[in-house]
mmCIF file of C-alpha atoms in Angstrom:
data_model
loop_
_atom_site.group_PDB
_atom_site.id
_atom_site.type_symbol
_atom_site.label_atom_id
_atom_site.label_comp_id
_atom_site.label_asym_id
_atom_site.label_seq_id
_atom_site.Cartn_x
_atom_site.Cartn_y
_atom_site.Cartn_z
ATOM 1 C CA MET W 1 105.557 134.911 26.447
ATOM 2 C CA ASN W 2 104.678 137.631 23.905
ATOM 3 C CA HIS W 3 108.280 138.918 24.004
ATOM 4 C CA HIS W 4 110.474 135.864 24.815
ATOM 5 C CA LEU W 5 110.133 132.092 24.851
ATOM 6 C CA GLY W 6 110.583 131.805 28.612
ATOM 7 C CA SER W 7 109.367 128.402 29.795
ATOM 8 C CA TRP W 8 108.979 127.263 26.171
ATOM 9 C CA VAL W 9 112.760 126.828 25.865
ATOM 10 C CA SER W 10 112.891 123.579 27.813
ATOM 11 C CA ALA W 11 109.825 122.140 26.077
ATOM 12 C CA LEU W 12 111.187 123.150 22.658
ATOM 13 C CA VAL W 13 114.581 121.526 23.213
ATOM 14 C CA ASP W 14 112.989 118.360 24.634
ATOM 15 C CA GLY W 15 110.620 118.094 21.644
ATOM 16 C CA GLN W 16 107.491 118.387 23.790
ATOM 17 C CA LEU W 17 105.795 121.207 21.854
ATOM 18 C CA PRO W 18 103.167 120.468 19.186
ATOM 19 C CA PRO W 19 104.429 121.023 15.621
ATOM 20 C CA ALA W 20 102.628 124.353 15.176
ATOM 21 C CA GLU W 21 103.867 125.803 18.452
ATOM 22 C CA ALA W 22 107.369 124.448 17.851
ATOM 23 C CA GLU W 23 107.457 126.217 14.465
ATOM 24 C CA ARG W 24 106.353 129.492 16.067
ATOM 25 C CA ALA W 25 108.991 129.157 18.782
ATOM 26 C CA LEU W 26 111.755 128.458 16.270
ATOM 27 C CA ALA W 27 110.700 131.431 14.158
ATOM 28 C CA HIS W 28 110.852 133.676 17.194
ATOM 29 C CA ALA W 29 114.271 132.318 18.233
ATOM 30 C CA ALA W 30 115.579 132.959 14.727
ATOM 31 C CA ALA W 31 115.186 136.709 15.219
ATOM 32 C CA CYS W 32 115.630 137.026 19.000
ATOM 33 C CA PRO W 33 119.297 136.745 20.064
ATOM 34 C CA LEU W 34 118.428 136.267 23.729
ATOM 35 C CA CYS W 35 116.017 133.406 23.099
ATOM 36 C CA ALA W 36 118.364 131.866 20.543
ATOM 37 C CA GLU W 37 121.153 131.959 23.120
ATOM 38 C CA GLU W 38 118.941 130.268 25.705
ATOM 39 C CA VAL W 39 117.907 127.558 23.247
ATOM 40 C CA ALA W 40 121.538 126.947 22.269
ATOM 41 C CA ALA W 41 122.581 126.798 25.917
ATOM 42 C CA ALA W 42 119.812 124.330 26.735
ATOM 43 C CA ARG W 43 120.816 122.090 23.840
ATOM 44 C CA GLN W 44 124.469 122.280 24.810
ATOM 45 C CA ALA W 45 123.622 121.387 28.402
ATOM 46 C CA ARG W 46 121.673 118.335 27.318
ATOM 47 C CA ARG W 47 124.487 117.194 25.026
ATOM 48 C CA ALA W 48 126.954 117.576 27.877
ATOM 49 C CA LEU W 49 124.749 115.604 30.249
ATOM 50 C CA SER W 50 124.276 112.811 27.726
ATOM 51 C CA VAL W 51 128.007 112.118 27.556
ATOM 52 C CA ALA W 52 128.892 113.069 31.115
ATOM 53 C CA ARG W 53 130.636 110.556 33.331
ATOM 54 C CA ASP W 54 132.318 110.593 36.704
ATOM 55 C CA VAL W 55 135.613 112.455 36.528
ATOM 56 C CA GLU W 56 137.885 112.974 39.479
ATOM 57 C CA PRO W 57 138.703 116.686 39.735
ATOM 58 C CA ALA W 58 142.339 117.662 39.411
ATOM 59 C CA PRO W 59 144.024 118.836 42.622
ATOM 60 C CA ASP W 60 144.749 122.262 41.117
ATOM 61 C CA LEU W 61 141.225 122.790 39.733
ATOM 62 C CA THR W 62 140.264 125.434 42.299
ATOM 63 C CA ALA W 63 143.439 127.443 41.702
ATOM 64 C CA ARG W 64 142.917 127.424 37.929
ATOM 65 C CA LEU W 65 139.279 128.541 38.256
ATOM 66 C CA LEU W 66 140.293 131.430 40.482
ATOM 67 C CA ALA W 67 142.980 132.417 37.966
ATOM 68 C CA LEU W 68 140.426 132.434 35.126
ATOM 69 C CA ALA W 69 138.062 134.617 37.159
ATOM 70 C CA ALA W 70 140.860 137.101 37.869
ATOM 71 C CA THR W 71 141.681 137.507 34.152
ATOM 72 C CA ALA W 72 138.069 138.089 32.965
ATOM 73 C CA ASP W 73 137.472 141.282 30.929
ATOM 74 C CA PRO W 74 135.028 143.545 32.871
ATOM 75 C CA GLN W 75 134.043 145.376 29.641
ATOM 76 C CA ASP W 76 132.823 142.173 28.016
ATOM 77 C CA VAL W 77 129.379 142.541 29.591
ATOM 78 C CA GLY W 78 128.787 145.937 27.955
ATOM 79 C CA ARG W 79 129.815 144.649 24.547
ATOM 80 C CA GLN W 80 127.359 141.756 24.831
ATOM 81 C CA GLU W 81 124.479 144.117 25.645
ATOM 82 C CA VAL W 82 125.282 146.309 22.606
ATOM 83 C CA ARG W 83 125.308 143.332 20.253
ATOM 84 C CA GLY W 84 121.764 142.397 21.218
ATOM 85 C CA ARG W 85 120.278 145.817 20.360
ATOM 86 C CA GLY W 86 118.465 146.603 17.121
ATOM 87 C CA ALA W 87 117.607 143.039 16.175
ATOM 88 C CA ARG W 88 114.127 142.766 14.661
ATOM 89 C CA VAL W 89 112.004 140.218 16.539
ATOM 90 C CA LEU W 90 109.402 138.195 14.667
ATOM 91 C CA PRO W 91 106.095 137.755 16.503
ATOM 92 C CA LEU W 92 105.279 134.247 17.644
ATOM 93 C CA GLY W 93 102.281 134.198 15.351
ATOM 94 C CA SER W 94 104.460 134.314 12.212
ATOM 95 C CA SER W 95 105.867 131.258 10.457
ATOM 96 C CA ALA W 96 109.463 131.069 9.384
ATOM 97 C CA TYR W 97 112.232 128.585 9.040
ATOM 98 C CA ALA W 98 114.560 128.426 12.010
ATOM 99 C CA VAL W 99 117.943 129.972 11.311
ATOM 100 C CA PRO W 100 120.722 130.872 13.724
ATOM 101 C CA ALA W 101 119.953 134.196 15.390
ATOM 102 C CA ARG W 102 123.442 135.583 14.837
ATOM 103 C CA ALA W 103 123.081 135.044 11.083
ATOM 104 C CA LEU W 104 120.461 137.827 10.950
ATOM 105 C CA THR W 105 122.711 140.358 12.704
ATOM 106 C CA GLY W 106 125.982 139.412 11.035
ATOM 107 C CA GLU W 107 127.527 138.170 14.274
ATOM 108 C CA LEU W 108 129.623 135.062 13.822
ATOM 109 C CA ALA W 109 131.491 135.057 17.146
ATOM 110 C CA SER W 110 129.956 133.127 20.011
ATOM 111 C CA ARG W 111 128.891 135.164 23.010
ATOM 112 C CA ARG W 112 127.994 134.061 26.504
ATOM 113 C CA LEU W 113 125.808 135.883 28.939
ATOM 114 C CA PRO W 114 127.245 136.853 32.349
ATOM 115 C CA ARG W 115 124.541 134.933 34.166
ATOM 116 C CA MET W 116 125.532 131.777 32.286
ATOM 117 C CA ARG W 117 129.116 132.240 33.440
ATOM 118 C CA LEU W 118 127.923 132.729 36.983
ATOM 119 C CA ALA W 119 125.731 129.628 36.809
ATOM 120 C CA ALA W 120 128.551 127.547 35.336
ATOM 121 C CA GLY W 121 130.957 128.742 38.016
ATOM 122 C CA SER W 122 128.427 127.959 40.733
ATOM 123 C CA LEU W 123 127.876 124.452 39.377
ATOM 124 C CA VAL W 124 131.609 123.797 39.243
ATOM 125 C CA GLY W 125 132.018 125.059 42.801
ATOM 126 C CA VAL W 126 129.193 122.870 44.075
ATOM 127 C CA GLY W 127 130.662 119.893 42.238
ATOM 128 C CA VAL W 128 134.103 120.402 43.759
ATOM 129 C CA VAL W 129 132.665 120.722 47.270
ATOM 130 C CA THR W 130 130.474 117.646 46.790
ATOM 131 C CA ALA W 131 133.399 115.595 45.499
ATOM 132 C CA GLY W 132 135.486 116.677 48.476
ATOM 133 C CA LEU W 133 132.786 115.702 50.974
ATOM 134 C CA PHE W 134 132.320 112.373 49.190
ATOM 135 C CA LEU W 135 136.017 111.569 49.514
ATOM 136 C CA LEU W 136 136.111 112.648 53.155
ATOM 137 C CA GLY W 137 133.133 110.400 53.870
ATOM 138 C CA GLU W 138 135.106 107.251 53.097
ATOM 139 C CA GLN W 139 135.884 105.490 56.363
ATOM 140 C CA PRO W 140 139.177 103.594 56.855
ATOM 141 C CA ARG W 141 139.246 99.827 57.006
ATOM 142 C CA VAL W 142 139.647 98.395 60.492
ATOM 143 C CA VAL W 143 141.413 95.092 61.177
ATOM 144 C CA PRO W 144 141.061 94.106 64.862
ATOM 145 C CA SER W 145 143.788 92.087 66.538
ATOM 146 C CA THR W 146 143.117 88.334 66.515
ATOM 147 C CA ASP W 147 145.744 87.571 69.181
ATOM 148 C CA PRO W 148 144.156 86.112 72.370
ATOM 149 C CA ALA W 149 146.968 87.713 74.376
ATOM 150 C CA GLU W 150 145.746 91.153 73.300
ATOM 151 C CA ALA W 151 142.220 90.277 74.439
ATOM 152 C CA LEU W 152 143.558 89.142 77.825
ATOM 153 C CA SER W 153 145.483 92.402 78.064
ATOM 154 C CA GLN W 154 142.263 94.364 77.545
ATOM 155 C CA LEU W 155 140.594 92.476 80.382
ATOM 156 C CA ALA W 156 143.603 93.125 82.611
ATOM 157 C CA ARG W 157 143.544 96.855 81.833
ATOM 158 C CA ALA W 158 139.899 97.000 82.816
ATOM 159 C CA GLN W 159 140.675 95.792 86.349
ATOM 160 C CA GLY W 160 142.130 99.135 87.410
ATOM 161 C CA PRO W 161 144.336 102.125 86.525
ATOM 162 C CA GLY W 162 148.004 101.916 85.731
ATOM 163 C CA THR W 163 147.796 98.868 83.455
ATOM 164 C CA GLY W 164 147.377 100.596 80.081
ATOM 165 C CA SER W 165 149.583 100.095 77.055
ATOM 166 C CA ALA W 166 152.555 102.410 76.623
ATOM 167 C CA SER W 167 151.569 103.074 73.006
ATOM 168 C CA VAL W 168 148.020 104.143 73.867
ATOM 169 C CA VAL W 169 147.037 107.444 75.461
ATOM 170 C CA GLU W 170 143.824 107.114 77.465
ATOM 171 C CA VAL W 171 141.501 109.979 78.400
ATOM 172 C CA GLU W 172 138.823 109.214 80.960
ATOM 173 C CA VAL W 173 135.314 110.319 79.993
ATOM 174 C CA GLU W 174 133.525 112.356 82.629
ATOM 175 C CA VAL W 175 129.764 112.901 82.534
ATOM 176 C CA GLU W 176 127.536 114.903 84.820
ATOM 177 C CA VAL W 177 124.695 112.990 86.451
ATOM 178 C CA GLU W 178 122.249 113.696 89.213
ATOM 179 C CA GLN W 179 122.961 111.201 91.970
ATOM 180 C CA THR W 180 120.027 109.319 93.434
ATOM 181 C CA PRO W 181 120.267 108.811 97.204
ATOM 182 C CA GLY W 182 120.763 105.204 98.144
ATOM 183 C CA THR W 183 121.847 104.091 94.656
ATOM 184 C CA THR W 184 125.345 102.617 94.746
ATOM 185 C CA SER W 185 127.619 100.601 92.507
ATOM 186 C CA PRO W 186 127.912 96.900 93.436
ATOM 187 C CA SER W 187 131.632 96.927 92.565
ATOM 188 C CA THR W 188 132.749 100.216 94.140
ATOM 189 C CA GLY W 189 130.020 101.117 96.624
ATOM 190 C CA ALA W 190 129.959 104.694 95.294
ATOM 191 C CA ALA W 191 126.892 106.539 94.066
ATOM 192 C CA PHE W 192 126.730 105.339 90.472
ATOM 193 C CA GLY W 193 123.831 103.212 89.245
ATOM 194 C CA SER W 194 121.527 103.423 86.269
ATOM 195 C CA ALA W 195 121.521 107.230 86.092
ATOM 196 C CA HIS W 196 125.262 107.220 85.410
ATOM 197 C CA ASP W 197 124.905 104.420 82.859
ATOM 198 C CA GLU W 198 122.206 106.341 80.975
ATOM 199 C CA ALA W 199 124.355 109.484 80.993
ATOM 200 C CA VAL W 200 127.339 107.588 79.562
ATOM 201 C CA LEU W 201 125.247 105.926 76.834
ATOM 202 C CA ALA W 202 123.706 109.285 75.919
ATOM 203 C CA TRP W 203 127.212 110.771 75.673
ATOM 204 C CA LEU W 204 128.259 107.950 73.308
ATOM 205 C CA ARG W 205 125.421 108.652 70.910
ATOM 206 C CA ARG W 206 125.951 112.404 71.109
ATOM 207 C CA GLU W 207 129.635 112.033 70.206
ATOM 208 C CA GLY W 208 128.946 109.786 67.204
ATOM 209 C CA TRP W 209 129.711 106.410 68.779
ATOM 210 C CA THR W 210 127.352 103.458 68.740
ATOM 211 C CA GLY W 211 126.007 101.673 71.770
ATOM 212 C CA PRO W 212 123.002 99.902 73.242
ATOM 213 C CA ALA W 213 119.907 101.923 73.996
ATOM 214 C CA ALA W 214 120.087 100.528 77.535
ATOM 215 C CA LEU W 215 122.230 98.005 79.373
ATOM 216 C CA PRO W 216 120.744 94.591 80.187
ATOM 217 C CA GLU W 217 119.763 93.943 83.768
ATOM 218 C CA GLY W 218 122.751 93.336 86.007
ATOM 219 C CA TYR W 219 125.242 95.368 83.930
ATOM 220 C CA GLU W 220 126.743 98.716 84.843
ATOM 221 C CA VAL W 221 129.403 101.024 83.416
ATOM 222 C CA THR W 222 132.572 101.110 85.497
ATOM 223 C CA SER W 223 134.710 103.156 83.107
ATOM 224 C CA ALA W 224 134.558 104.921 79.740
ATOM 225 C CA ARG W 225 137.654 106.306 78.062
ATOM 226 C CA LEU W 226 138.892 107.564 74.715
ATOM 227 C CA THR W 227 142.091 106.004 73.389
ATOM 228 C CA HIS W 228 144.560 107.670 71.032
ATOM 229 C CA GLY W 229 146.845 105.206 69.263
ATOM 230 C CA ALA W 230 150.366 105.812 68.034
ATOM 231 C CA THR W 231 149.057 106.071 64.440
ATOM 232 C CA GLY W 232 146.608 108.846 65.368
ATOM 233 C CA SER W 233 143.512 106.647 65.461
ATOM 234 C CA VAL W 234 140.855 107.446 68.053
ATOM 235 C CA GLY W 235 138.939 104.682 69.773
ATOM 236 C CA LEU W 236 136.516 104.188 72.619
ATOM 237 C CA GLU W 237 136.744 101.704 75.480
ATOM 238 C CA LEU W 238 133.732 100.937 77.637
ATOM 239 C CA ASP W 239 134.284 98.744 80.707
ATOM 240 C CA LEU W 240 131.240 96.962 82.072
ATOM 241 C CA ASP W 241 130.636 94.892 85.180
ATOM 242 C CA GLY W 242 128.089 92.138 84.590
ATOM 243 C CA PRO W 243 126.566 89.183 86.403
ATOM 244 C CA ASP W 244 129.260 86.867 85.019
ATOM 245 C CA GLY W 245 132.256 89.160 85.306
ATOM 246 C CA ARG W 246 134.044 91.940 83.495
ATOM 247 C CA VAL W 247 133.217 92.891 79.881
ATOM 248 C CA VAL W 248 135.318 95.233 77.725
ATOM 249 C CA VAL W 249 133.714 96.886 74.687
ATOM 250 C CA THR W 250 135.969 98.812 72.293
ATOM 251 C CA GLU W 251 134.900 100.792 69.241
ATOM 252 C CA GLU W 252 136.633 102.378 66.278
ATOM 253 C CA HIS W 253 135.124 104.336 63.408
ATOM 254 C CA GLY W 254 135.593 102.572 60.092
ATOM 255 C CA ARG W 255 134.667 99.554 58.033
ATOM 256 C CA LEU W 256 135.416 96.044 59.271
ATOM 257 C CA ASP W 257 137.972 94.370 56.990
ATOM 258 C CA VAL W 258 136.813 90.771 57.105
ATOM 259 C CA SER W 259 139.662 89.627 54.849
ATOM 260 C CA GLY W 260 142.149 90.453 57.618
ATOM 261 C CA LEU W 261 140.473 88.280 60.261
ATOM 262 C CA ASP W 262 142.678 85.202 60.003
ATOM 263 C CA GLY W 263 141.125 82.173 61.672
ATOM 264 C CA ALA W 264 137.916 83.989 62.645
ATOM 265 C CA THR W 265 134.638 82.081 62.733
ATOM 266 C CA ALA W 266 131.487 83.776 61.476
ATOM 267 C CA ARG W 267 128.386 83.094 63.526
ATOM 268 C CA THR W 268 124.930 84.523 64.056
ATOM 269 C CA MET W 269 124.207 85.993 67.463
ATOM 270 C CA ALA W 270 120.917 87.686 68.352
ATOM 271 C CA GLY W 271 120.278 88.175 64.635
ATOM 272 C CA TYR W 272 123.698 89.770 64.029
ATOM 273 C CA GLU W 273 126.611 88.426 62.026
ATOM 274 C CA VAL W 274 129.608 88.461 64.366
ATOM 275 C CA TYR W 275 133.123 87.090 63.962
ATOM 276 C CA GLU W 276 134.516 85.016 66.802
ATOM 277 C CA LEU W 277 138.247 85.636 67.165
ATOM 278 C CA SER W 278 138.905 83.564 70.307
ATOM 279 C CA ARG W 279 137.057 81.617 72.988
ATOM 280 C CA GLN W 280 139.462 82.004 75.916
ATOM 281 C CA PRO W 281 138.708 84.804 76.527
ATOM 282 C CA TRP W 282 135.621 85.119 74.390
ATOM 283 C CA HIS W 283 136.319 87.784 71.751
ATOM 284 C CA VAL W 284 133.966 88.810 68.936
ATOM 285 C CA VAL W 285 133.831 91.739 66.503
ATOM 286 C CA TRP W 286 131.059 93.044 64.258
ATOM 287 C CA GLN W 287 129.957 96.063 62.249
ATOM 288 C CA SER W 288 127.371 98.364 63.829
ATOM 289 C CA GLN W 289 126.540 101.291 61.536
ATOM 290 C CA ASP W 290 129.852 103.080 60.743
ATOM 291 C CA THR W 291 131.610 101.686 63.831
ATOM 292 C CA VAL W 292 133.554 98.452 64.343
ATOM 293 C CA VAL W 293 132.650 96.989 67.744
ATOM 294 C CA SER W 294 134.869 94.546 69.648
ATOM 295 C CA LEU W 295 133.710 92.688 72.764
ATOM 296 C CA VAL W 296 135.980 90.767 75.137
ATOM 297 C CA ALA W 297 134.674 88.878 78.164
ATOM 298 C CA GLY W 298 135.603 86.025 80.434
ATOM 299 C CA ALA W 299 131.956 84.966 80.566
ATOM 300 C CA PRO W 300 130.419 82.391 78.194
ATOM 301 C CA ALA W 301 128.969 83.615 74.918
ATOM 302 C CA ASP W 302 125.372 82.666 75.738
ATOM 303 C CA SER W 303 125.289 85.047 78.701
ATOM 304 C CA LEU W 304 126.180 88.033 76.492
ATOM 305 C CA THR W 305 123.446 87.678 73.876
ATOM 306 C CA ASP W 306 121.289 90.446 75.339
ATOM 307 C CA LEU W 307 124.243 92.837 75.465
ATOM 308 C CA VAL W 308 125.108 92.266 71.794
ATOM 309 C CA ALA W 309 121.456 92.551 70.770
ATOM 310 C CA GLY W 310 121.276 96.041 72.277
ATOM 311 C CA PHE W 311 123.591 97.545 69.636
ATOM 312 C CA PRO W 312 122.114 99.004 66.405
ATOM 313 C CA ALA W 313 121.688 96.298 63.786
ATOM 314 C CA ASP W 314 122.354 98.579 60.793
ATOM 315 C CA GLY W 315 125.472 97.731 58.816
ATOM 316 C CA TYR W 316 127.960 100.052 57.141
ATOM 317 C CA ASP W 317 126.280 102.450 54.702
ATOM 318 C CA ASP W 318 128.511 103.314 51.738
ATOM 319 C CA ARG W 319 125.840 105.027 49.648
ATOM 320 C CA PHE W 320 126.262 108.550 48.326
ATOM 321 C CA PRO W 321 124.073 110.408 50.889
ATOM 322 C CA ALA W 322 125.729 108.617 53.815
ATOM 323 C CA ARG W 323 129.231 109.450 52.590
ATOM 324 C CA ILE W 324 128.295 113.103 52.053
ATOM 325 C CA THR W 325 126.907 113.239 55.604
ATOM 326 C CA ARG W 326 130.047 111.676 57.075
ATOM 327 C CA GLY W 327 132.210 114.065 55.073
ATOM 328 C CA TRP W 328 130.257 117.049 56.363
ATOM 329 C CA ASP W 329 130.547 115.747 59.937
ATOM 330 C CA THR W 330 134.310 115.465 59.444
ATOM 331 C CA VAL W 331 134.566 119.069 58.255
ATOM 332 C CA THR W 332 132.363 120.506 61.006
ATOM 333 C CA GLY W 333 134.156 118.420 63.624
ATOM 334 C CA ALA W 334 137.532 119.735 62.477
ATOM 335 C CA LEU W 335 136.277 123.331 62.566
ATOM 336 C CA ALA W 336 134.820 122.851 66.033
ATOM 337 C CA ARG W 337 138.125 121.695 67.504
ATOM 338 C CA PRO W 338 140.260 124.509 68.977
#
């Protein structure tokens, strides 16, 4: 601190120094170009922050920044170092009125240090990346079909292969599971059971889908498939066999658009707010984290309470950290695909 202000710059600009120390710091900055530059930069940064507001970056911002970097004069750094030489520095113990440092050396042109340019460029780059991740983290709005015929079609598709929609491409999900001797599926008689169900549910969570931590007693997974719609949307279909019949659970990443649910009835079920779209068959939808869940069953609603209660109760999170995380997951997922 005997040669430069150092950590005093921030305290000086924020007005946190006692009067005597502030006067000493200003006197030193008046004769030290480096310290004067740091004080001016700190003040400029605070003025910029005080009037800053959210601004959407222009699409060509990155290209223009790269063009500016390419046209920078490499000899500018040497000239800046020469200008700072030979300036007499007042000791911090002296008292003097604060005057601009460049007034003592005759320099009137503004100069910027290379490290300030580097810091500014880094901040701009981080801001552009953050804005991009924030925009990518916005999930699309999902409007489930309210037609009972569509719900009946889902139940019919779950009865066996060959009944899918022509506009939907289905990919069966295969998971590896250690078979337990003597454990068979009630519907197919094949080795299946709880080990397979746990493997499927673990796969759902690993792939970013939502699902119950465990299936209620009497339920088992008979099929799990990914669906690719004609518009490019990706969904998940989980077929279950329960004590009261077949249950079809479908999921799609996004935010439930309640305004598009014509004729839906909102009700509370197991502490969740669900929207009943039809009763024959029983069809409800709700938001579980960043996934819209749809459940279709021929069984009465009361018998499915435990199944609904098994899904995560968290709603859609549209806060800044959550959107940044979803945006990053989108980028890494795209890079991971071949």
